[in-house]
Short mmCIF file of C-alpha atoms in Angstrom, two decimals:
data_model
loop_
_atom_site.label_atom_id
_atom_site.label_comp_id
_atom_site.label_asym_id
_atom_site.label_seq_id
_atom_site.Cartn_x
_atom_site.Cartn_y
_atom_site.Cartn_z
CA MET A 131 -46.89 -1.24 -76.45
CA LEU A 132 -49.65 -0.11 -74.08
CA LEU A 133 -52.88 1.57 -75.09
CA SER A 134 -51.89 4.55 -72.95
CA GLU A 135 -48.69 4.96 -75.01
CA LEU A 136 -50.69 4.91 -78.24
CA VAL A 137 -53.25 7.46 -77.02
CA ASP A 138 -50.48 9.75 -75.70
CA ALA A 139 -48.47 9.69 -78.94
CA PRO A 140 -48.33 13.41 -79.97
CA GLU A 141 -47.86 12.69 -83.69
CA LEU A 142 -51.22 10.88 -83.85
CA GLY A 143 -53.33 13.34 -81.86
CA LEU A 144 -55.81 10.69 -80.68
CA HIS A 145 -58.56 11.75 -78.29
CA LEU A 146 -59.86 9.43 -75.57
CA LEU A 147 -63.67 9.64 -75.36
CA HIS A 148 -64.41 6.71 -73.02
CA LEU A 149 -62.07 4.49 -71.02
CA ALA A 150 -63.18 1.03 -69.94
CA GLN A 151 -61.82 -0.45 -66.73
CA ASP A 152 -58.36 -2.15 -66.74
CA VAL A 153 -57.67 -1.37 -70.40
CA TYR A 154 -55.51 1.75 -70.44
CA ASP A 155 -52.31 0.08 -69.24
CA ARG A 156 -52.92 -3.22 -71.00
CA PRO A 157 -50.71 -4.29 -73.95
CA ILE A 158 -52.23 -3.62 -77.35
CA GLY A 159 -53.54 -6.65 -79.19
CA ARG A 160 -54.08 -7.12 -82.91
CA LEU A 161 -55.29 -4.11 -84.96
CA VAL A 162 -58.30 -4.82 -87.18
CA THR A 163 -59.66 -2.29 -89.68
CA THR A 164 -63.31 -2.83 -90.62
CA ASP A 165 -66.44 -1.09 -91.84
CA LEU A 166 -68.71 -4.12 -91.41
CA LEU A 167 -71.79 -3.56 -89.29
CA GLU A 168 -71.18 -6.82 -87.41
CA PRO A 169 -67.46 -7.67 -87.52
CA GLY A 170 -67.53 -10.11 -84.59
CA ASN A 171 -66.91 -13.17 -86.74
CA TYR A 172 -63.47 -11.79 -87.61
CA LEU A 173 -62.38 -11.07 -84.03
CA ASN A 174 -60.73 -13.38 -81.50
CA GLY A 175 -60.58 -11.12 -78.44
CA GLY A 176 -58.33 -8.30 -77.28
CA GLU A 177 -58.24 -6.47 -80.63
CA LEU A 178 -58.23 -2.74 -81.33
CA VAL A 179 -60.89 -2.13 -83.96
CA LEU A 180 -60.32 0.77 -86.38
CA THR A 181 -63.44 1.93 -88.22
CA GLY A 182 -64.41 4.82 -90.48
CA LEU A 183 -68.10 4.47 -89.43
CA VAL A 184 -69.23 3.70 -92.99
CA TRP A 185 -71.51 1.05 -91.50
CA ARG A 186 -73.61 3.64 -89.58
CA ARG A 187 -76.93 4.40 -91.25
CA SER A 188 -78.91 5.18 -88.08
CA ALA A 189 -78.37 5.53 -84.32
CA ALA A 190 -79.45 1.91 -83.79
CA ASP A 191 -76.49 0.74 -85.89
CA SER A 192 -74.07 1.89 -83.17
CA GLU A 193 -75.60 -0.53 -80.68
CA THR A 194 -75.39 -3.36 -83.23
CA PHE A 195 -71.75 -2.63 -84.04
CA VAL A 196 -70.53 -2.31 -80.44
CA THR A 197 -72.51 -5.39 -79.35
CA SER A 198 -70.77 -7.42 -82.07
CA VAL A 199 -67.34 -6.06 -81.13
CA ALA A 200 -67.78 -6.46 -77.36
CA GLY A 201 -69.27 -9.93 -77.72
CA ARG A 202 -66.01 -11.20 -79.21
CA GLY A 203 -63.83 -9.61 -76.51
CA ALA A 204 -62.39 -6.65 -78.42
CA THR A 205 -61.28 -3.99 -75.95
CA THR A 206 -61.08 -0.74 -77.90
CA ILE A 207 -62.66 1.03 -80.86
CA LEU A 208 -60.66 3.68 -82.75
CA ALA A 209 -63.25 5.65 -84.72
CA GLY A 210 -62.42 8.14 -87.48
CA LYS A 211 -64.36 11.40 -87.42
CA ALA A 212 -63.83 12.20 -91.09
CA LEU A 213 -67.20 10.87 -92.31
CA PHE A 214 -69.44 12.73 -89.84
CA GLY A 215 -67.09 15.48 -88.70
CA THR A 216 -67.51 14.21 -85.13
CA ILE A 217 -68.07 10.94 -83.28
CA PRO A 218 -71.84 10.24 -83.02
CA VAL A 219 -73.21 10.41 -79.48
CA ASP A 220 -75.03 7.10 -79.94
CA LEU A 221 -71.68 5.35 -80.53
CA LEU A 222 -70.26 6.86 -77.34
CA GLU A 223 -73.36 5.72 -75.38
CA ALA A 224 -73.09 2.20 -76.78
CA CYS A 225 -69.41 2.00 -75.79
CA ARG A 226 -70.22 3.17 -72.28
CA HIS A 227 -73.02 0.61 -72.03
CA HIS A 228 -70.78 -2.30 -73.12
CA GLN A 229 -67.63 -1.00 -71.41
CA VAL A 230 -65.60 -0.72 -74.60
CA THR A 231 -62.91 1.96 -74.78
CA LEU A 232 -63.62 4.58 -77.50
CA VAL A 233 -60.84 6.68 -79.08
CA GLU A 234 -61.36 9.41 -81.68
CA VAL A 235 -59.00 9.47 -84.68
CA PRO A 236 -58.58 13.02 -86.14
CA THR A 237 -59.55 13.69 -89.75
CA GLU A 238 -55.97 14.38 -90.80
CA VAL A 239 -54.66 11.04 -89.45
CA ALA A 240 -54.99 8.01 -91.72
CA PHE A 241 -55.58 4.57 -90.29
CA ALA A 242 -52.37 3.50 -92.01
CA ASP A 243 -50.50 6.01 -89.82
CA VAL A 244 -51.91 4.38 -86.69
CA THR A 245 -51.10 0.89 -87.95
CA GLU A 246 -47.54 1.83 -88.92
CA TYR A 247 -46.96 3.53 -85.57
CA VAL A 248 -48.05 0.42 -83.66
CA ALA A 249 -45.96 -1.86 -85.91
CA ALA A 250 -42.86 0.29 -85.46
CA ALA A 251 -43.30 0.42 -81.70
CA GLY A 252 -43.85 -3.35 -81.67
CA SER A 253 -40.62 -3.96 -83.58
CA ALA A 254 -38.66 -1.74 -81.22
CA ASN A 255 -40.20 -3.41 -78.19
CA ALA A 256 -39.51 -6.86 -79.63
CA GLY A 257 -35.84 -5.98 -80.11
CA ALA A 258 -35.57 -4.65 -76.57
CA ARG A 259 -37.31 -7.73 -75.19
CA LEU A 260 -35.01 -10.05 -77.11
CA SER A 261 -31.95 -8.24 -75.80
CA ALA A 262 -33.27 -8.33 -72.23
CA SER A 263 -34.19 -11.98 -72.63
CA LEU A 264 -30.71 -12.96 -73.76
CA VAL A 265 -29.17 -11.08 -70.83
CA ARG A 266 -31.53 -12.78 -68.39
CA GLN A 267 -30.86 -16.23 -69.85
CA ARG A 268 -27.09 -15.74 -69.51
CA GLU A 269 -27.51 -14.56 -65.93
CA LEU A 270 -29.73 -17.52 -65.01
CA LEU A 271 -27.36 -20.04 -66.60
CA SER A 272 -24.41 -18.44 -64.89
CA ALA A 273 -26.24 -18.52 -61.57
CA ILE A 274 -27.16 -22.22 -61.79
CA THR A 275 -23.65 -23.26 -62.90
CA SER A 276 -22.17 -21.34 -59.96
CA GLY A 277 -24.25 -23.36 -57.52
CA ARG A 278 -27.41 -21.30 -57.09
CA THR A 279 -30.45 -23.49 -56.41
CA LEU A 280 -33.63 -23.61 -58.42
CA ASP A 281 -35.45 -22.21 -55.38
CA GLU A 282 -33.21 -19.13 -55.46
CA LEU A 283 -33.69 -18.59 -59.18
CA ALA A 284 -37.48 -18.94 -58.84
CA ALA A 285 -37.44 -16.36 -56.05
CA ARG A 286 -35.43 -14.02 -58.28
CA ILE A 287 -37.90 -14.27 -61.18
CA ALA A 288 -40.81 -13.89 -58.75
CA GLY A 289 -39.27 -10.64 -57.57
CA GLU A 290 -38.84 -9.39 -61.14
CA ILE A 291 -42.41 -10.08 -62.29
CA GLY A 292 -44.18 -9.50 -58.97
CA HIS A 293 -45.85 -12.94 -58.82
CA ASP A 294 -45.02 -15.92 -56.57
CA CYS A 295 -43.43 -18.84 -58.43
CA ARG A 296 -43.56 -22.53 -57.56
CA VAL A 297 -42.52 -25.69 -59.38
CA ILE A 298 -44.63 -28.79 -58.77
CA THR A 299 -45.25 -32.18 -60.37
CA ALA A 300 -48.48 -33.64 -61.70
CA THR A 301 -48.95 -35.55 -58.44
CA GLY A 302 -48.71 -32.33 -56.44
CA ARG A 303 -45.15 -32.70 -55.15
CA HIS A 304 -43.48 -29.34 -54.54
CA VAL A 305 -40.07 -29.22 -56.21
CA VAL A 306 -39.90 -25.49 -55.44
CA PRO A 307 -42.40 -24.47 -52.75
CA GLY A 308 -41.88 -20.75 -53.28
CA PRO A 309 -43.28 -18.73 -50.36
CA GLY A 310 -45.15 -21.82 -49.13
CA GLU A 311 -46.75 -25.01 -50.38
CA LEU A 312 -50.19 -24.85 -51.97
CA ASP A 313 -53.02 -26.47 -50.03
CA ASP A 314 -54.59 -29.72 -51.23
CA PRO A 315 -57.72 -28.22 -52.86
CA THR A 316 -55.57 -25.78 -54.83
CA LEU A 317 -53.15 -28.53 -55.86
CA ASP A 318 -56.11 -30.62 -57.02
CA ALA A 319 -57.45 -27.76 -59.15
CA VAL A 320 -54.03 -26.88 -60.59
CA THR A 321 -53.01 -30.43 -61.53
CA ARG A 322 -56.45 -31.22 -62.97
CA ARG A 323 -56.29 -28.16 -65.20
CA PHE A 324 -52.74 -28.94 -66.30
CA LEU A 325 -53.55 -32.54 -67.19
CA THR A 326 -56.68 -31.65 -69.16
CA ALA A 327 -55.72 -28.36 -70.85
CA ASP A 328 -55.68 -28.49 -74.64
CA LEU A 329 -52.87 -25.93 -74.77
CA THR A 330 -50.26 -24.62 -72.36
CA PRO A 331 -49.58 -22.26 -70.73
CA ALA A 332 -53.01 -22.52 -69.16
CA VAL A 333 -54.80 -20.80 -66.31
CA ALA A 334 -56.30 -22.66 -63.33
CA VAL A 335 -58.79 -21.17 -60.90
CA SER A 336 -59.12 -22.20 -57.26
CA GLY A 337 -61.50 -20.20 -55.13
CA ASP A 338 -60.90 -16.53 -55.93
CA ALA A 339 -57.29 -17.08 -57.07
CA SER A 340 -55.89 -17.68 -60.55
CA TYR A 341 -52.69 -19.58 -61.33
CA SER A 342 -50.75 -19.64 -64.59
CA LEU A 343 -49.35 -23.05 -65.52
CA PHE A 344 -46.25 -23.33 -67.71
CA PRO A 345 -44.79 -26.74 -68.68
CA VAL A 346 -41.17 -27.24 -67.68
CA GLY A 347 -39.24 -28.44 -70.71
CA SER A 348 -41.03 -29.66 -73.82
CA GLY A 349 -44.80 -29.32 -73.69
CA LEU A 350 -45.04 -32.41 -75.91
CA GLY A 351 -44.01 -34.93 -73.21
CA ASN A 352 -46.31 -37.06 -71.11
CA ARG A 353 -47.99 -34.72 -68.64
CA LEU A 354 -48.28 -37.47 -66.02
CA THR A 355 -44.53 -37.18 -65.46
CA ALA A 356 -44.16 -33.46 -66.16
CA TRP A 357 -43.00 -30.64 -63.96
CA LEU A 358 -44.96 -27.41 -64.17
CA LEU A 359 -44.21 -23.86 -63.18
CA VAL A 360 -47.14 -22.43 -61.20
CA ILE A 361 -47.26 -18.64 -60.95
CA ASP A 362 -49.87 -16.67 -59.07
CA GLY A 363 -52.07 -14.65 -61.44
CA ASP A 364 -53.39 -14.82 -64.99
CA HIS A 365 -50.56 -14.65 -67.53
CA THR A 366 -52.91 -13.39 -70.26
CA GLN A 367 -53.01 -10.08 -68.40
CA TRP A 368 -49.22 -9.73 -68.02
CA PRO A 369 -46.73 -7.75 -70.09
CA ARG A 370 -44.97 -9.90 -72.65
CA ASP A 371 -41.59 -9.67 -70.90
CA HIS A 372 -43.08 -11.19 -67.75
CA VAL A 373 -44.35 -14.17 -69.75
CA GLU A 374 -40.93 -14.54 -71.36
CA ALA A 375 -39.25 -14.45 -67.96
CA ALA A 376 -41.52 -17.30 -66.83
CA GLN A 377 -40.62 -19.32 -69.93
CA GLU A 378 -36.92 -18.74 -69.31
CA LEU A 379 -37.32 -20.02 -65.76
CA CYS A 380 -38.98 -23.12 -67.23
CA ALA A 381 -35.93 -23.72 -69.44
CA ILE A 382 -33.60 -23.46 -66.43
CA ALA A 383 -35.87 -25.75 -64.39
CA ALA A 384 -35.71 -28.32 -67.21
CA LEU A 385 -31.91 -28.35 -66.96
CA ASP A 386 -32.13 -28.75 -63.19
CA ARG A 387 -34.53 -31.66 -63.62
CA VAL A 388 -32.11 -33.48 -65.92
CA ARG A 389 -29.44 -33.24 -63.22
CA ARG A 390 -31.80 -34.61 -60.56
CA ASP A 391 -33.10 -37.39 -62.82
CA GLU A 392 -29.58 -38.57 -63.60
CA GLY A 393 -28.84 -39.04 -59.90
CA ARG A 394 -32.06 -40.93 -59.32
CA ILE A 395 -31.63 -43.17 -62.36
CA ALA A 396 -28.13 -44.07 -61.18
CA LEU A 397 -29.65 -45.52 -57.99
CA ARG A 398 -32.14 -47.78 -59.77
CA PRO A 399 -29.76 -50.75 -60.23
CA LEU A 400 -28.91 -50.71 -56.50
CA VAL A 401 -32.61 -50.70 -55.61
CA ALA A 402 -33.29 -53.52 -58.07
CA ASP A 403 -30.50 -55.60 -56.50
CA ALA A 404 -31.85 -54.99 -53.00
CA LEU A 405 -35.35 -55.98 -54.06
CA ALA A 406 -34.06 -59.16 -55.70
CA LEU A 407 -32.30 -60.07 -52.43
CA ILE A 408 -35.52 -59.52 -50.47
CA GLU A 409 -37.56 -61.69 -52.84
CA SER A 410 -34.98 -64.47 -52.89
CA GLY A 411 -34.87 -64.73 -49.08
CA SER A 412 -31.24 -63.64 -48.79
CA PRO A 413 -29.69 -63.10 -45.32
CA LEU A 414 -30.81 -59.95 -43.52
CA ALA A 415 -27.28 -58.56 -43.30
CA GLU A 416 -26.87 -58.71 -47.06
CA VAL A 417 -30.26 -57.07 -47.65
CA THR A 418 -29.46 -54.35 -45.11
CA THR A 419 -26.15 -53.54 -46.74
CA ARG A 420 -27.66 -53.19 -50.20
CA LEU A 421 -30.54 -51.04 -48.94
CA LYS A 422 -28.08 -48.74 -47.18
CA GLN A 423 -26.23 -48.34 -50.48
CA ALA A 424 -29.55 -47.32 -52.07
CA GLY A 425 -30.06 -44.69 -49.37
CA VAL A 426 -32.54 -46.52 -47.11
CA ARG A 427 -32.25 -46.14 -43.36
CA PRO A 428 -32.59 -49.70 -41.99
CA ASP A 429 -33.67 -48.51 -38.53
CA GLN A 430 -36.84 -46.73 -39.68
CA PRO A 431 -40.23 -48.41 -40.24
CA MET A 432 -41.31 -48.72 -43.85
CA VAL A 433 -44.30 -49.53 -46.01
CA VAL A 434 -44.17 -51.32 -49.35
CA ALA A 435 -46.11 -50.04 -52.37
CA VAL A 436 -46.77 -52.19 -55.45
CA ALA A 437 -47.97 -50.24 -58.49
CA GLU A 438 -49.02 -50.96 -62.06
CA LEU A 439 -49.93 -48.56 -64.87
CA ARG A 440 -51.94 -50.87 -67.09
CA ASP A 441 -51.43 -50.30 -70.82
CA GLY A 442 -49.05 -47.46 -70.01
CA PRO A 443 -45.35 -47.00 -70.84
CA ASP A 444 -42.92 -48.50 -68.31
CA ASP A 445 -40.85 -45.32 -68.07
CA VAL A 446 -43.96 -43.31 -67.20
CA ALA A 447 -44.98 -45.80 -64.52
CA ILE A 448 -41.63 -45.82 -62.72
CA THR A 449 -41.31 -42.03 -62.92
CA VAL A 450 -44.79 -41.59 -61.40
CA LEU A 451 -44.06 -43.96 -58.52
CA GLU A 452 -40.67 -42.35 -57.90
CA ASP A 453 -42.29 -38.93 -57.90
CA VAL A 454 -44.82 -39.95 -55.25
CA ALA A 455 -42.09 -41.65 -53.23
CA LEU A 456 -40.10 -38.41 -53.20
CA MET A 457 -42.96 -36.78 -51.32
CA VAL A 458 -42.06 -38.82 -48.24
CA GLY A 459 -38.39 -39.75 -48.69
CA LEU A 460 -35.98 -41.17 -51.23
CA ALA A 461 -37.25 -42.62 -54.51
CA VAL A 462 -36.45 -46.26 -53.71
CA VAL A 463 -38.33 -47.90 -56.59
CA ALA A 464 -37.60 -50.87 -58.88
CA PRO A 465 -39.43 -53.56 -60.88
CA GLY A 466 -40.18 -56.76 -58.94
CA ARG A 467 -40.02 -60.36 -60.10
CA ASP A 468 -43.49 -60.10 -61.67
CA ASP A 469 -42.57 -56.83 -63.47
CA LEU A 470 -44.79 -54.85 -61.10
CA LEU A 471 -43.12 -51.77 -59.65
CA VAL A 472 -42.18 -51.90 -55.98
CA GLY A 473 -41.48 -48.86 -53.80
CA LEU A 474 -40.00 -48.88 -50.29
CA LEU A 475 -41.30 -45.81 -48.47
CA PRO A 476 -40.54 -44.49 -44.99
CA SER A 477 -43.65 -44.83 -42.85
CA SER A 478 -45.34 -41.79 -41.34
CA PRO A 479 -48.75 -40.94 -39.85
CA GLY A 480 -51.43 -40.54 -42.50
CA LEU A 481 -49.19 -41.91 -45.25
CA PRO A 482 -51.88 -44.02 -47.01
CA ASP A 483 -54.18 -40.99 -47.33
CA ARG A 484 -51.34 -38.85 -48.69
CA LEU A 485 -50.46 -41.51 -51.25
CA ARG A 486 -54.09 -41.95 -52.26
CA ARG A 487 -54.50 -38.22 -52.84
CA ALA A 488 -51.23 -37.90 -54.76
CA PHE A 489 -51.97 -40.82 -57.08
CA GLY A 490 -55.57 -39.67 -57.42
CA ARG A 491 -54.45 -36.36 -58.93
CA LEU A 492 -53.33 -38.27 -62.02
CA ALA A 493 -56.83 -39.56 -62.80
CA PRO A 494 -57.77 -36.71 -65.20
CA GLY A 495 -54.71 -37.54 -67.31
CA LEU A 496 -55.35 -41.28 -67.57
CA ALA A 497 -57.13 -41.68 -70.90
CA ARG A 498 -57.04 -45.40 -71.67
CA THR A 499 -54.75 -46.46 -68.86
CA LYS A 500 -55.47 -47.42 -65.27
CA LEU A 501 -53.30 -47.02 -62.21
CA ALA A 502 -53.58 -49.70 -59.50
CA VAL A 503 -51.58 -49.42 -56.26
CA GLY A 504 -51.40 -51.75 -53.27
CA ILE A 505 -49.88 -50.61 -49.98
CA SER A 506 -48.70 -52.81 -47.11
CA GLY A 507 -48.92 -52.09 -43.44
CA GLU A 508 -45.96 -50.67 -41.52
CA THR A 509 -43.03 -53.07 -41.26
CA ALA A 510 -39.41 -53.36 -40.13
CA ILE A 511 -36.58 -54.25 -42.45
CA ASP A 512 -36.51 -57.87 -41.28
CA ALA A 513 -40.15 -58.38 -42.39
CA LEU A 514 -40.01 -56.75 -45.81
CA ALA A 515 -40.73 -60.00 -47.63
CA GLY A 516 -44.05 -60.40 -45.83
CA ALA A 517 -44.94 -56.75 -46.38
CA LEU A 518 -44.21 -57.18 -50.07
CA GLU A 519 -46.72 -60.02 -50.27
CA GLU A 520 -49.26 -57.88 -48.41
CA ALA A 521 -48.79 -55.10 -50.93
CA ARG A 522 -49.11 -57.52 -53.85
CA PHE A 523 -52.35 -58.86 -52.39
CA ALA A 524 -53.70 -55.31 -51.99
CA HIS A 525 -52.61 -54.55 -55.55
CA ARG A 526 -54.67 -57.47 -56.87
CA VAL A 527 -57.71 -55.98 -55.15
CA ALA A 528 -56.91 -52.53 -56.55
CA ARG A 529 -56.52 -54.04 -60.01
CA ALA A 530 -60.11 -55.28 -59.83
CA GLY A 531 -61.37 -51.75 -59.18
CA THR A 532 -63.32 -49.83 -61.81
CA THR A 533 -61.94 -46.31 -61.28
CA PRO A 534 -58.99 -44.82 -63.24
CA VAL A 535 -56.90 -44.74 -60.05
CA SER A 536 -57.37 -47.38 -57.38
CA VAL A 537 -55.26 -47.36 -54.20
CA VAL A 538 -55.88 -50.15 -51.68
CA THR A 539 -54.12 -50.69 -48.35
CA SER A 540 -53.64 -54.09 -46.75
CA ASP A 541 -56.06 -53.31 -43.94
CA GLU A 542 -58.83 -52.64 -46.47
CA VAL A 543 -58.86 -56.12 -47.96
CA ALA A 544 -60.17 -58.03 -44.95
CA SER A 545 -63.74 -58.10 -46.33
CA HIS A 546 -65.88 -59.50 -49.11
CA VAL A 547 -63.98 -57.17 -51.47
CA LEU A 548 -60.86 -59.27 -50.97
CA LEU A 549 -62.75 -62.48 -51.58
CA LEU A 550 -64.36 -61.26 -54.79
CA ALA A 551 -61.19 -59.63 -56.12
CA THR A 552 -59.27 -62.88 -55.92
CA VAL A 553 -61.97 -64.96 -57.64
CA PRO A 554 -61.57 -65.32 -61.43
CA ASP A 555 -64.07 -63.36 -63.52
CA ASP A 556 -65.66 -66.41 -65.11
CA VAL A 557 -66.22 -68.02 -61.71
CA ARG A 558 -67.88 -64.84 -60.40
CA ARG A 559 -70.15 -64.66 -63.44
CA THR A 560 -71.15 -68.30 -63.07
CA TYR A 561 -71.89 -67.84 -59.36
CA THR A 562 -73.95 -64.70 -59.98
CA TYR A 563 -76.04 -66.32 -62.68
CA ARG A 564 -76.60 -69.46 -60.59
CA VAL A 565 -77.93 -67.42 -57.64
CA LEU A 566 -79.65 -64.46 -59.34
CA GLY A 567 -80.12 -65.63 -62.93
CA PRO A 568 -83.92 -66.12 -62.67
CA VAL A 569 -84.32 -62.71 -61.02
CA LEU A 570 -82.23 -60.97 -63.69
CA GLU A 571 -84.26 -62.66 -66.45
CA HIS A 572 -87.53 -61.68 -64.75
CA ASP A 573 -86.42 -58.04 -64.48
CA SER A 574 -85.29 -58.01 -68.10
CA ARG A 575 -88.62 -59.42 -69.27
CA THR A 576 -91.01 -57.43 -67.05
CA GLY A 577 -89.06 -54.38 -65.82
CA SER A 578 -90.23 -55.14 -62.26
CA GLU A 579 -87.03 -53.86 -60.54
CA LEU A 580 -86.63 -56.85 -58.25
CA ILE A 581 -82.83 -56.50 -58.22
CA ALA A 582 -83.00 -52.82 -57.18
CA THR A 583 -85.46 -53.67 -54.41
CA LEU A 584 -83.31 -56.58 -53.23
CA ARG A 585 -80.18 -54.43 -53.14
CA GLU A 586 -81.90 -51.75 -51.02
CA PHE A 587 -83.51 -54.41 -48.78
CA LEU A 588 -80.09 -55.86 -47.90
CA ALA A 589 -78.61 -52.36 -47.46
CA CYS A 590 -81.39 -51.64 -44.95
CA SER A 591 -80.54 -54.85 -43.03
CA GLY A 592 -83.83 -56.46 -44.00
CA SER A 593 -86.06 -53.66 -42.70
CA TRP A 594 -89.33 -53.53 -44.65
CA SER A 595 -90.23 -50.01 -43.55
CA ARG A 596 -86.79 -48.47 -44.21
CA THR A 597 -86.64 -50.13 -47.64
CA ALA A 598 -90.11 -48.82 -48.51
CA GLU A 599 -89.13 -45.33 -47.37
CA ALA A 600 -85.87 -45.34 -49.33
CA LEU A 601 -87.58 -46.51 -52.54
CA HIS A 602 -90.77 -44.45 -52.02
CA LEU A 603 -92.90 -47.61 -52.15
CA HIS A 604 -95.66 -49.05 -50.02
CA VAL A 605 -94.47 -51.66 -47.52
CA ASN A 606 -96.74 -54.28 -49.10
CA THR A 607 -95.06 -53.67 -52.48
CA VAL A 608 -91.66 -54.29 -50.90
CA ARG A 609 -92.93 -57.49 -49.25
CA TYR A 610 -94.35 -58.74 -52.54
CA ARG A 611 -91.12 -58.10 -54.43
CA ILE A 612 -88.88 -59.77 -51.84
CA GLU A 613 -91.21 -62.79 -51.70
CA ARG A 614 -90.97 -62.98 -55.49
CA VAL A 615 -87.14 -62.92 -55.25
CA GLU A 616 -87.28 -65.78 -52.74
CA GLN A 617 -89.52 -67.79 -55.08
CA LEU A 618 -87.24 -67.24 -58.06
CA THR A 619 -83.99 -67.97 -56.19
CA GLY A 620 -85.26 -70.69 -53.89
CA ARG A 621 -83.67 -68.89 -50.91
CA ASP A 622 -85.15 -67.66 -47.65
CA LEU A 623 -83.82 -64.17 -46.95
CA SER A 624 -84.67 -64.46 -43.28
CA TRP A 625 -81.82 -66.99 -43.04
CA PHE A 626 -78.32 -65.53 -42.63
CA GLU A 627 -76.64 -68.05 -44.94
CA ASP A 628 -79.06 -67.34 -47.78
CA ARG A 629 -78.63 -63.59 -47.32
CA VAL A 630 -74.84 -63.99 -47.62
CA ASP A 631 -75.22 -65.97 -50.86
CA VAL A 632 -77.47 -63.32 -52.39
CA PHE A 633 -75.31 -60.45 -51.09
CA LEU A 634 -72.14 -61.86 -52.66
CA ALA A 635 -73.98 -62.50 -55.93
CA LEU A 636 -75.15 -58.88 -55.99
CA LYS A 637 -71.61 -57.64 -55.33
CA SER A 638 -70.37 -59.78 -58.21
CA LEU A 639 -72.68 -58.17 -60.76
#
């Protein structure tokens, strides 16, 4: 029930002395009866505190009591007037100062009467909510079995609760866009909060807007592959029946997801067969026929994505890649000959950036795993084998990255990064020590920061003055340190070849 309903109950005769903002029409939380001077340790937030004022020995005690109550988020104090015959003015002033609602309980009304009234109203409301919930569930199930779409059902619930509803995935794909898709910064904030929240439903904040996040289906599944219901507003401020309506929509969305997943899983063997034909060098006509059966349009340009979720479950990895693929077309994904996942995606302008952002949204949810993705350039169906090798090459570079999510395109690997990524770790370590070993030992022994100076010197293209300015050193200090590096390495940094050797050794650290 609402606080306004409690205050207006004629049989209780309560008298409102001070009303804090946005409290009167808010659902009543837990009732706590106390006569402790500082009861804050026993409050969790949102409570109605009933007190007989036994704790008050002086006017200063009112400030102490209300500070303790307000500090723990309690919204309302119900104070009995029996002890003093009236509510002390200092208590009213303290409630005004801390914006806590104050209600006077008449002498003839026992606190047990208030508690029993709230409990009885709560039981009646719970029964009504349960009845309404069952009716709504039957209506939603009937609607979806009669062919209504999830978009239509989400719009219906949005109309009932007065908040826009969307269903998205952890990568930011809109399953149900609602009144319109969320922008990228909002999607980033929403998915990050969902992946890192200790408990759900949770609330995400983006700019000045709040969004309530409800897991679709079991909240115990892997959140990387989850759907979530995103509703405008903070659910902690809603009536209970609105929260229940959102949860019922989640249950219906979970059923809809099962139907969609079954169709996608049925296509996986066809995709796997098509990929095996591509990798075995089968005739183009045979490859084209199998790809058509999997839903691929052979006349459109494509890109190939190769992905790996290291130390992660296989079913999670393929679901994640399929989810991202669905952002741009069909989920044409299957394991390749090396057990890496391969996706065939329709090409479009800006596709690599879209893929990078979508995969990147999963980073907050990757605890001990790492996602590496390689993407080929645009290709036609008759050159898919070459594009697949491009994507595998880019994946090897991505695999060498140090971030939780690494997405590399084929046009990014034409640099020293490609060279270093394809060199075995032990070879890189040996090369680094052979070139920079004496410098590293000197720094370790003396703390002279030769490596840091060398790195900045090369970044500044060998400019003494720019290096000195960047490091806040005198030019002569920079000259001395670089000369010392040359002595220790036996290389002349004015020569291009020697600079390349040192540069690659630094990048291999």
